Amino acid sequence: MSSKQPPAETGRNDFIRAMVVSDLESGKYGGRVATRFPPEPNGYLHIGHAKSICLNFGIAEEFGGTCNLRYDDTNPETEDERFADAMAEDIRWLGYEWTQKLHASDCFEQMYEWAEQMIREGKAYVDSQTLDEMRASRGTVTEPGRNSPYRDRAVEENLDLFRRMRAGEFPDGAHVLRGRADMAHPNMLMRDPLLYRIRHAHHYRTGDEWCIYPMYDYAHCLEDAIEDITHSLCTLEFRNNREVYDWVLDAVGIEHPRPEQTEFARLNLDYTVVSKRKLIQLVDGEFVDGWDDPRMPTIAGLRRRGVPPEAIRTFCDMIGVADVDGRVDYGKLEFAIRDTLNWTAPRRLCVLDPLRVVITSYPENAVEWIDAPEFPHDVGKPGSRRMPFTRELWIERADFMEEPVRKFRRLSPGVEVRLRNAYVVRCDEVVKDPATGEVVELRCTHDPDTLGANPADGRKIKGTIHWVSADHSLPCEVRLYDRLFSVPNPDDVEEGASFTDHLNPESRIVVTGARIEPAVADDPAGTRYQFERTGYFASDPVTSEPGSLVFNRIVPLRDSWAKRARVT
RNA sequence: UGGCCCGUGGUGUAAUUGGCAACACGCCUGACUCUGGAUCAGGAGAGUCCAGGUUCGAACCCUGGCGGGCCAACCA
């Protein structure tokens, strides 16, 4: 792809879209396509959710359908408005807009009425067993369960009890409402599924209006039905729930055509975790600096790191959708990021580990403002910034070797290199600290005819290095981020170990003495750049300020030199 | 051990539904280059988990194995 346009309409043809197409052709839903993204507002959205968002909103876009944002807020104990708001922000940032924003809690009354209807029709009953009794009578995967002693309560008694549950007459755990399905069903989830539990807890939206709350298996399908969803997409681990989904719909009398559940594989990404539980542990255990730590796989973390939303959507397109579990190369995300940034991020020069260079042939107080293009020729986008060239410069310490290794194309004694966007210089003298022997300064001469031109005598310059003016460059802090974990699958831990044992100790390296060219001073925080030869960076939206600049590394550049060095 | 689901290059997905296994990432060569980036050209890498069967023909259908995932929260 890259220079070409993304595959757009030719690309996406997964089994779900194929199903949508076939439903459209058969007229099953009268030409309607309605999806929804149904997060529980109990944490932050992550890259795995992004896959689901791209799928649901993407399908709606492609087929002229609708996609709702629906909060599955049926568990008051874990949910919070701040999570809900952050989720909405993340979805918008990804570039999607919902048709309607809805809440399961808006439907509590309707769900309650359906529950009473089920009771009246003998399809649900109030069970008064304790949690342990219920667990014991549910059986196991190989043995059938036993009917609850309360299973045959009279309708009137069930109704009375259920109403009193709602009225708050009972403490948590005293009773539950159960569907009368089949305690011997081979699918454990069908053994009289719990429909309602008592929970005297404050709900962030309904307050104390309710003290009974519907369970996922009861609420989710009904929410879908109320919203007139056509394709209810969820991840593979809900496969067994589908039977309950259909059972509940039947029980309350939802007629066809009605929402149908289809499962797809959740995203597993190398070198990170995407389970909410583990993400919470990382935050609470202060292994990271919060939900938006740039190392987190959360949308907020990726955003803070500087990853553009288009890159995440490109990534989701690349990985596709299937019903097979797997895990995706971290490199694929990096590719998607580089591929969008290469065409959008203006170039700057930044020296991470400065080594002083004095151009002895250049006048003492002269300043030359060089016009340097924002993008290289092959990107072909207009624009330029001005770079001050002076007698004293900083270059990258790693770009000099007193005794160069084979194929080293940078600076060494007697060798010429191109200073990016400026002159060709030659290293004449190496100044060392007499005490330590450390190289402290390079004394070079420049070829004054090589600004914007190759040497007139035709000699070839084999390397180009980056630099900044010693006087005009700005000090800055640069945070080099790497993968959060040092193993591809942190979920795979041996007995007694924790996934946090595999945290990469070098996932963040803070460089404090870096110097950057002045043409970033007035940019708003969050601006993305390519620091040439180094990587893609963005100023940190939280901590970077005009006087004290902070840059986050989004992703390094591909580096075939480093790769060669590693191999040989 | 019961039920449900899934096995295609290193990775992620395709294969017009029974017709020469394709695309992307990654990897390797080379060209080009004022980024060891980008771009361009080329290459290696699976015979589709295994064994049978049906068929002129099977990744696709059937049977049996093997391997993996999910399910016994008053979570979602």
XYZ file of C-alpha atoms (C1' of nucleotides) in Angstrom:
644
model
C 0.000 0.000 0.000
C 1.820 3.142 1.193
C 2.040 5.332 -1.869
C -0.969 3.645 -3.348
C -4.394 4.156 -1.921
C -5.569 1.739 0.763
C -7.574 -1.213 -0.513
C -10.817 0.341 0.791
C -13.684 -1.480 -0.885
C -11.614 -4.255 -2.346
C -10.018 -5.248 0.935
C -12.549 -6.064 3.571
C -14.299 -9.317 2.928
C -14.477 -11.346 6.065
C -17.053 -13.928 7.035
C -19.155 -11.365 8.883
C -19.337 -8.939 6.002
C -20.110 -11.874 3.732
C -23.012 -12.690 6.025
C -24.242 -9.101 5.949
C -24.103 -9.108 2.173
C -26.049 -12.334 2.020
C -28.658 -11.018 4.463
C -28.976 -7.914 2.368
C -29.477 -9.988 -0.763
C -32.048 -12.232 0.819
C -33.876 -9.253 2.279
C -33.851 -10.858 5.696
C -34.003 -7.564 7.564
C -35.675 -5.616 4.794
C -32.364 -4.160 3.697
C -31.489 -2.889 7.148
C -28.076 -3.195 8.780
C -27.928 -2.212 12.443
C -24.914 -2.901 14.649
C -23.840 -1.693 18.029
C -20.732 -1.351 20.121
C -21.712 -2.371 23.669
C -18.938 -1.740 26.201
C -19.395 -2.015 29.923
C -18.213 1.313 31.351
C -15.842 -0.194 33.857
C -12.449 0.584 32.372
C -10.736 2.095 29.398
C -11.070 1.008 25.806
C -8.045 -0.736 24.364
C -6.680 -1.882 21.028
C -8.833 -5.010 21.249
C -11.937 -2.853 21.508
C -10.662 -0.895 18.541
C -11.022 -4.046 16.469
C -14.640 -4.362 17.532
C -15.274 -0.648 16.986
C -13.819 -0.762 13.494
C -15.909 -3.823 12.746
C -19.233 -2.527 14.029
C -18.955 1.089 12.946
C -17.160 0.054 9.778
C -19.939 -2.280 8.705
C -22.545 0.380 9.377
C -20.592 2.833 7.242
C -19.975 0.428 4.409
C -23.546 -0.796 4.139
C -25.365 2.428 4.889
C -26.538 1.089 8.223
C -26.557 2.352 11.776
C -24.285 1.704 14.713
C -25.180 2.611 18.263
C -22.901 3.166 21.171
C -24.567 1.269 23.958
C -23.279 1.124 27.467
C -23.874 -2.258 28.987
C -24.288 -0.766 32.431
C -25.981 -3.616 34.265
C -23.464 -3.979 37.064
C -23.535 -0.911 39.336
C -20.586 -1.998 41.412
C -17.925 -1.629 38.773
C -19.194 1.098 36.521
C -18.526 4.752 36.453
C -19.392 7.790 34.408
C -15.754 8.713 33.988
C -15.179 5.470 32.114
C -18.251 6.048 29.997
C -17.102 9.527 29.022
C -13.605 8.352 28.222
C -15.026 5.645 25.984
C -17.092 8.101 23.997
C -14.062 10.313 23.570
C -11.955 7.392 22.381
C -14.513 6.303 19.814
C -14.775 9.809 18.397
C -11.029 10.076 18.323
C -10.875 6.888 16.301
C -13.054 8.676 13.795
C -16.463 7.167 14.351
C -19.797 8.682 15.258
C -22.625 6.666 16.694
C -26.168 6.784 15.428
C -27.503 6.840 18.987
C -25.881 6.771 22.381
C -27.860 4.446 24.612
C -27.708 2.722 27.955
C -28.923 -0.647 29.072
C -30.098 1.128 32.199
C -32.586 3.115 30.114
C -34.362 -0.165 29.466
C -34.546 -1.456 33.010
C -38.301 -0.896 33.250
C -39.019 -2.677 29.992
C -36.764 -5.547 31.003
C -38.511 -5.771 34.325
C -41.879 -6.018 32.652
C -40.647 -8.798 30.410
C -39.375 -10.582 33.479
C -42.810 -10.421 35.087
C -44.269 -11.712 31.859
C -41.861 -14.635 31.930
C -42.899 -15.379 35.484
C -46.562 -15.272 34.568
C -45.924 -17.648 31.719
C -43.998 -20.018 33.940
C -40.714 -19.336 32.204
C -38.947 -17.845 35.197
C -38.938 -18.385 38.938
C -37.464 -16.893 42.049
C -34.761 -19.105 43.473
C -33.911 -18.696 47.145
C -30.956 -21.041 47.353
C -27.703 -19.708 48.673
C -24.863 -19.081 46.309
C -23.170 -22.278 47.417
C -26.296 -24.345 47.086
C -26.799 -23.027 43.634
C -23.260 -23.780 42.679
C -23.581 -27.319 43.984
C -26.857 -28.032 42.246
C -25.655 -26.717 38.921
C -23.699 -29.916 38.320
C -20.461 -30.002 36.412
C -19.484 -30.161 32.804
C -19.875 -33.903 32.901
C -22.759 -34.279 35.355
C -26.218 -32.808 35.031
C -27.507 -30.354 37.608
C -30.409 -30.814 39.999
C -33.554 -28.774 40.040
C -33.790 -26.152 42.719
C -36.307 -26.889 45.449
C -37.836 -23.502 44.605
C -38.193 -24.291 40.925
C -41.880 -25.125 41.144
C -43.051 -22.204 43.191
C -46.451 -20.954 42.226
C -46.650 -18.106 39.765
C -48.298 -15.840 42.314
C -45.586 -16.484 44.858
C -42.881 -15.852 42.259
C -44.540 -12.642 41.238
C -44.902 -11.521 44.824
C -41.306 -12.343 45.652
C -39.962 -10.697 42.528
C -41.935 -7.518 43.215
C -40.646 -7.456 46.742
C -37.122 -7.994 45.430
C -37.605 -4.871 43.391
C -39.128 -3.067 46.339
C -35.984 -3.650 48.310
C -37.379 -5.970 50.930
C -34.498 -8.422 50.736
C -30.791 -8.171 51.263
C -28.244 -8.926 48.529
C -28.101 -12.580 47.699
C -31.394 -13.560 49.297
C -33.090 -14.404 46.017
C -32.445 -14.396 42.304
C -34.706 -14.657 39.309
C -33.898 -17.642 37.134
C -35.048 -18.736 33.739
C -36.756 -22.112 33.753
C -34.658 -23.811 31.107
C -33.021 -27.167 31.728
C -30.864 -28.104 34.693
C -29.506 -31.089 32.775
C -28.585 -29.152 29.689
C -25.142 -30.050 28.299
C -24.453 -26.334 27.938
C -23.827 -25.145 31.491
C -25.135 -21.696 30.659
C -28.543 -23.158 29.899
C -28.980 -24.662 33.373
C -31.639 -22.208 34.476
C -29.689 -19.035 33.773
C -29.778 -16.237 36.325
C -31.799 -13.323 35.074
C -31.781 -10.896 37.990
C -29.832 -10.501 41.196
C -30.361 -8.211 44.157
C -27.699 -5.548 44.502
C -28.217 -2.660 46.843
C -25.706 -0.462 45.146
C -25.729 3.032 43.738
C -25.819 3.010 39.966
C -24.044 5.891 38.323
C -27.073 6.671 36.177
C -30.165 5.266 37.854
C -28.958 6.071 41.344
C -30.925 4.154 43.943
C -33.981 3.643 41.808
C -33.200 -0.038 41.405
C -31.869 -2.673 43.730
C -32.261 -5.549 41.337
C -30.144 -5.653 38.203
C -30.451 -7.807 35.083
C -27.627 -10.179 34.241
C -25.726 -10.039 30.970
C -27.449 -13.046 29.421
C -30.844 -11.569 30.068
C -30.106 -7.946 29.332
C -27.886 -8.076 26.305
C -30.180 -9.789 23.854
C -33.113 -7.674 24.993
C -31.133 -4.488 24.525
C -30.328 -5.677 21.021
C -33.992 -6.392 20.408
C -35.125 -3.044 21.759
C -32.639 -1.272 19.507
C -33.641 -3.407 16.556
C -30.115 -4.578 16.004
C -29.690 -6.898 13.043
C -26.173 -8.205 13.564
C -25.042 -8.573 17.145
C -21.302 -9.093 17.009
C -19.249 -10.232 19.962
C -16.102 -12.156 20.711
C -15.591 -15.897 20.623
C -15.822 -16.493 24.354
C -19.529 -15.671 24.134
C -20.220 -18.541 21.782
C -21.842 -20.619 24.503
C -23.970 -17.662 25.464
C -25.646 -17.632 22.083
C -27.989 -20.399 23.065
C -29.133 -18.393 26.061
C -29.413 -15.305 23.887
C -31.887 -17.036 21.618
C -33.657 -18.717 24.497
C -34.386 -15.411 26.241
C -35.584 -13.837 23.010
C -37.947 -16.759 22.547
C -39.055 -16.579 26.164
C -40.181 -12.975 25.955
C -41.643 -13.518 22.520
C -39.360 -11.496 20.247
C -40.272 -12.486 16.725
C -38.158 -12.997 13.651
C -36.484 -11.255 12.007
C -34.662 -10.369 15.173
C -31.073 -9.760 16.234
C -28.697 -12.632 15.769
C -25.394 -13.071 17.517
C -22.202 -13.810 15.606
C -18.844 -14.259 17.252
C -15.410 -13.285 16.006
C -11.923 -13.721 17.419
C -10.740 -11.139 19.876
C -7.415 -9.479 19.234
C -4.344 -10.805 20.983
C -1.350 -8.613 20.360
C 2.222 -9.665 20.973
C 4.143 -8.106 23.853
C 1.103 -6.692 25.571
C -2.057 -7.711 27.405
C -5.611 -6.733 26.600
C -7.601 -8.188 29.413
C -9.292 -5.531 31.463
C -8.376 -7.321 34.665
C -4.686 -7.217 33.836
C -4.798 -3.667 32.627
C -6.320 -2.698 35.954
C -3.513 -4.520 37.741
C -0.932 -2.581 35.763
C -2.551 0.699 36.721
C -3.334 -0.133 40.340
C 0.045 -1.766 40.888
C 1.663 1.394 39.481
C 3.610 -0.579 36.938
C 2.559 2.170 34.560
C 1.568 5.790 35.085
C -2.161 5.355 34.616
C -4.594 4.386 31.897
C -3.058 6.774 29.420
C 0.542 5.784 30.003
C 2.029 5.763 26.493
C 3.014 2.133 26.953
C -0.528 1.011 27.603
C -2.472 -0.684 24.810
C -5.443 1.502 25.709
C -6.768 3.921 23.143
C -5.899 6.678 25.596
C -2.348 5.356 25.904
C -1.882 5.035 22.173
C -3.263 8.519 21.686
C -0.950 9.988 24.286
C 1.960 8.161 22.732
C 1.182 9.921 19.486
C -0.262 7.083 17.431
C -2.613 8.559 14.837
C -6.144 7.148 14.740
C -5.873 6.330 11.037
C -3.013 3.992 11.888
C -5.211 2.059 14.270
C -7.894 1.746 11.651
C -5.350 0.629 9.075
C -4.096 -1.926 11.545
C -7.607 -3.267 12.120
C -8.073 -3.585 8.381
C -4.807 -5.457 8.093
C -5.559 -8.051 10.733
C -8.993 -8.845 9.370
C -11.760 -10.651 11.160
C -12.135 -14.387 11.540
C -13.412 -16.948 13.971
C -10.032 -18.426 14.763
C -8.078 -17.548 17.860
C -4.623 -16.213 17.271
C -2.164 -13.513 18.085
C -0.909 -10.693 15.970
C 2.683 -9.577 15.429
C 3.473 -6.379 17.213
C 5.350 -5.443 14.057
C 2.076 -5.170 12.212
C 0.947 -2.326 14.431
C 4.324 -0.669 13.976
C 4.016 -1.012 10.233
C 0.580 0.589 10.229
C 1.869 3.471 12.315
C 4.930 4.102 10.170
C 2.918 3.750 7.025
C 0.579 6.560 7.962
C 3.161 8.780 9.635
C 5.609 8.632 6.753
C 3.112 10.592 4.680
C 1.891 12.917 7.395
C 4.638 13.670 9.903
C 6.929 16.578 8.992
C 10.653 15.982 9.419
C 12.785 17.496 12.121
C 16.300 16.930 13.378
C 16.854 15.999 16.974
C 20.089 14.846 18.581
C 19.512 12.438 21.432
C 23.066 12.019 22.677
C 24.952 15.160 21.667
C 28.615 15.296 20.690
C 30.097 18.751 20.079
C 31.347 19.563 16.592
C 33.215 22.723 15.696
C 33.327 23.697 12.042
C 36.678 25.422 12.085
C 36.239 26.710 8.548
C 32.989 28.457 9.430
C 32.997 32.041 10.729
C 32.647 32.567 14.447
C 29.345 34.411 14.814
C 27.693 33.661 11.554
C 24.218 32.163 11.368
C 22.850 30.802 8.156
C 19.127 29.996 8.054
C 18.808 27.050 5.754
C 15.511 26.333 4.109
C 14.842 22.661 4.788
C 11.869 20.791 3.328
C 9.290 19.370 5.721
C 9.044 16.212 3.654
C 11.542 14.342 1.511
C 11.222 14.414 -2.255
C 9.485 11.058 -2.529
C 6.652 12.106 -0.193
C 6.289 15.137 -2.391
C 4.444 17.387 -0.001
C 5.202 21.101 0.109
C 6.446 23.125 3.044
C 9.714 23.936 4.671
C 11.186 25.203 7.894
C 14.357 27.135 8.566
C 17.339 25.523 10.251
C 20.103 27.665 11.719
C 23.603 26.573 10.728
C 26.438 27.779 12.943
C 30.075 27.119 13.670
C 29.305 24.960 16.653
C 26.949 22.046 16.264
C 25.748 18.907 17.999
C 25.730 15.567 16.284
C 24.723 12.149 17.517
C 27.519 10.496 19.463
C 26.712 7.190 17.770
C 27.355 8.827 14.384
C 31.075 9.044 15.061
C 33.572 6.232 15.344
C 37.255 6.889 15.715
C 37.974 3.491 14.249
C 35.030 2.778 12.000
C 33.730 -0.735 11.637
C 33.213 -2.171 8.205
C 30.464 -0.468 6.188
C 30.166 2.336 8.733
C 28.773 5.172 6.646
C 29.081 7.960 9.143
C 31.731 10.233 10.529
C 35.262 9.203 11.384
C 38.664 10.871 11.176
C 39.490 12.048 7.678
C 36.076 11.014 6.375
C 33.414 13.245 4.878
C 29.706 13.072 5.584
C 26.728 15.132 4.596
C 25.071 17.090 7.358
C 21.420 16.647 6.540
C 20.044 19.634 4.619
C 23.421 21.406 4.999
C 27.083 21.057 4.107
C 29.471 18.230 3.556
C 32.006 18.215 6.383
C 35.207 16.370 7.057
C 36.513 15.378 10.454
C 40.057 16.693 10.938
C 40.670 16.286 14.611
C 39.329 14.382 17.565
C 39.499 16.097 20.927
C 39.498 13.864 23.967
C 39.275 14.327 27.660
C 42.882 13.752 28.751
C 41.702 12.124 31.948
C 39.124 9.691 30.615
C 40.012 9.399 26.972
C 36.406 10.132 26.105
C 35.792 11.954 22.855
C 34.475 15.381 23.790
C 34.666 17.337 20.560
C 35.218 16.942 16.851
C 36.918 19.609 14.787
C 35.756 19.607 11.206
C 35.925 21.682 8.037
C 33.037 22.199 5.666
C 32.905 22.333 1.893
C 31.137 25.674 1.260
C 29.992 24.619 -2.218
C 27.926 21.700 -1.042
C 24.863 23.462 0.329
C 22.030 22.052 -1.738
C 24.566 20.611 -4.167
C 26.811 17.632 -4.537
C 30.559 18.165 -4.543
C 31.595 19.731 -7.847
C 34.451 17.320 -8.366
C 32.077 14.388 -8.388
C 33.323 12.701 -5.250
C 30.677 10.574 -3.588
C 29.633 11.200 0.002
C 28.535 7.963 1.529
C 26.718 9.093 4.631
C 24.240 11.653 5.849
C 23.877 12.430 9.543
C 21.612 14.703 11.536
C 22.745 17.730 13.535
C 21.526 20.837 15.307
C 23.060 24.210 16.026
C 24.664 24.338 19.435
C 23.466 27.881 20.032
C 20.008 27.734 18.551
C 18.849 24.241 19.380
C 16.408 23.703 22.207
C 16.996 21.356 25.084
C 14.341 18.698 25.421
C 13.429 15.496 27.157
C 12.814 12.478 24.991
C 11.039 9.389 26.217
C 11.923 6.273 24.306
C 9.143 3.756 24.599
C 9.457 0.127 23.797
C 7.147 -2.857 24.159
C 5.677 -3.188 27.636
C 6.562 -6.838 28.035
C 9.690 -8.706 27.131
C 7.902 -11.841 26.005
C 5.430 -12.208 23.125
C 2.717 -13.719 25.270
C 2.687 -12.313 28.796
C -0.567 -14.157 29.488
C 1.325 -17.405 29.324
C 2.843 -17.609 32.786
C 4.093 -20.585 34.696
C 2.476 -21.643 37.973
C 2.980 -19.231 40.806
C 4.303 -16.496 38.533
C 2.646 -13.278 37.499
C 2.390 -11.739 34.076
C 4.012 -8.686 35.643
C 7.201 -10.706 36.005
C 7.584 -10.304 32.276
C 7.382 -6.526 32.245
C 10.133 -5.068 30.079
C 12.391 -3.012 32.386
C 13.418 -0.907 29.401
C 9.935 -0.137 28.170
C 10.629 3.519 28.920
C 14.034 5.143 28.669
C 14.078 8.825 29.497
C 16.708 10.868 27.681
C 17.199 14.250 29.299
C 20.022 15.926 27.432
C 18.621 15.895 23.921
C 18.716 18.909 21.600
C 16.202 19.715 18.922
C 16.120 22.221 16.107
C 14.129 25.345 16.994
C 11.362 24.831 14.437
C 9.183 22.940 16.899
C 8.935 25.700 19.494
C 5.576 27.074 18.450
C 3.797 23.835 17.617
C 0.919 22.735 19.831
C 1.512 19.843 22.188
C 0.732 16.554 20.543
C 2.252 17.515 17.192
C 3.804 14.529 15.466
C 7.141 14.540 13.680
C 9.640 12.263 12.184
C 13.006 12.891 13.791
C 15.076 11.903 10.821
C 17.073 8.741 11.153
C 15.609 8.167 14.599
C 11.892 7.578 14.615
C 8.452 9.083 14.855
C 7.806 11.289 17.845
C 5.094 13.522 19.238
C 5.306 16.156 21.905
C 3.665 14.869 25.041
C 0.166 16.337 25.304
C 0.288 16.355 29.092
C 3.774 17.399 30.147
C 5.340 19.189 27.189
C 5.425 22.981 27.479
C 7.030 25.751 25.451
C 9.879 26.184 27.912
C 10.412 22.513 28.599
C 9.735 20.276 25.671
C 8.997 16.603 26.101
C 8.734 14.168 23.222
C 7.379 10.637 23.186
C 8.735 8.148 20.728
C 5.784 6.650 18.922
C 7.792 4.084 17.020
C 11.382 3.859 15.830
C 12.257 3.951 12.160
C 13.009 0.683 10.486
C 16.700 0.212 10.999
C 18.416 -2.244 8.704
C 21.810 -1.025 9.949
C 21.022 -1.932 13.536
C 19.623 -5.207 12.296
C 22.839 -5.985 10.457
C 24.853 -5.053 13.523
C 22.766 -7.379 15.646
C 23.296 -10.271 13.283
C 27.023 -9.867 12.668
C -14.309 -36.615 31.412
C -19.835 -33.635 28.785
C -21.194 -29.757 25.333
C -19.898 -25.982 21.817
C -16.141 -24.040 18.560
C -11.503 -23.894 15.785
C -6.838 -26.135 13.055
C -4.033 -22.934 5.694
C 3.948 -20.325 5.080
C 7.144 -17.403 11.014
C 2.441 -14.081 11.772
C -2.544 -12.240 10.225
C -6.045 -13.375 6.508
C -7.870 -15.207 1.198
C -9.216 -18.987 -2.048
C -15.476 -17.064 -7.033
C -18.433 -22.286 -1.998
C -15.392 -29.051 -5.204
C -11.119 -26.572 -10.100
C -3.403 -24.502 -10.721
C -3.260 -22.363 -2.585
C -3.411 -15.855 -3.188
C -2.590 -11.102 -0.399
C -0.379 -8.355 3.652
C 3.301 -8.100 7.618
C 8.054 -10.137 8.563
C 12.587 -12.168 6.275
C 16.564 -12.282 2.192
C 18.912 -9.980 -2.644
C 19.664 -5.970 -5.639
C 18.637 -0.844 -7.497
C 17.937 4.107 -6.035
C 18.465 7.882 -2.342
C 21.165 14.442 1.056
C 17.068 9.715 6.324
C 21.154 2.669 6.836
C 13.933 5.872 6.117
C 10.719 5.813 1.853
C 10.374 3.832 -3.054
C 11.315 0.187 -6.978
C 12.689 -4.803 -8.792
C 13.372 -9.731 -7.470
C 13.557 -14.072 -3.969
C 12.944 -17.810 -0.117
C 9.085 -19.817 2.721
C 2.824 -23.704 3.320
C 0.759 -28.230 -0.354
C -3.687 -26.598 3.911
C -2.890 -30.952 11.771
C -2.827 -36.575 10.772
C -5.102 -41.101 8.543
C -8.694 -42.943 5.600
C -13.119 -42.191 2.319
C -16.329 -39.883 -1.716
C -14.909 -37.609 -6.520
C -12.112 -36.943 -13.003
C -10.613 -33.450 -9.215
C -10.733 -31.973 -1.898
C -8.024 -26.585 2.102
C -13.379 -27.017 1.161
C -17.745 -32.829 1.622
C -17.781 -37.632 4.979
C -15.524 -40.834 8.995
C -11.944 -41.470 12.740
C -7.902 -39.611 15.303
C -4.619 -35.624 17.208
C -3.999 -30.597 18.890
C -6.001 -25.971 20.757
C -9.897 -22.632 22.774
C -14.458 -21.650 25.601
C -18.149 -23.157 29.455
C -19.412 -25.221 36.243
C -19.354 -15.556 38.824
C -25.570 -13.574 42.065
C -19.057 -10.469 36.078
C -19.509 -8.963 31.083
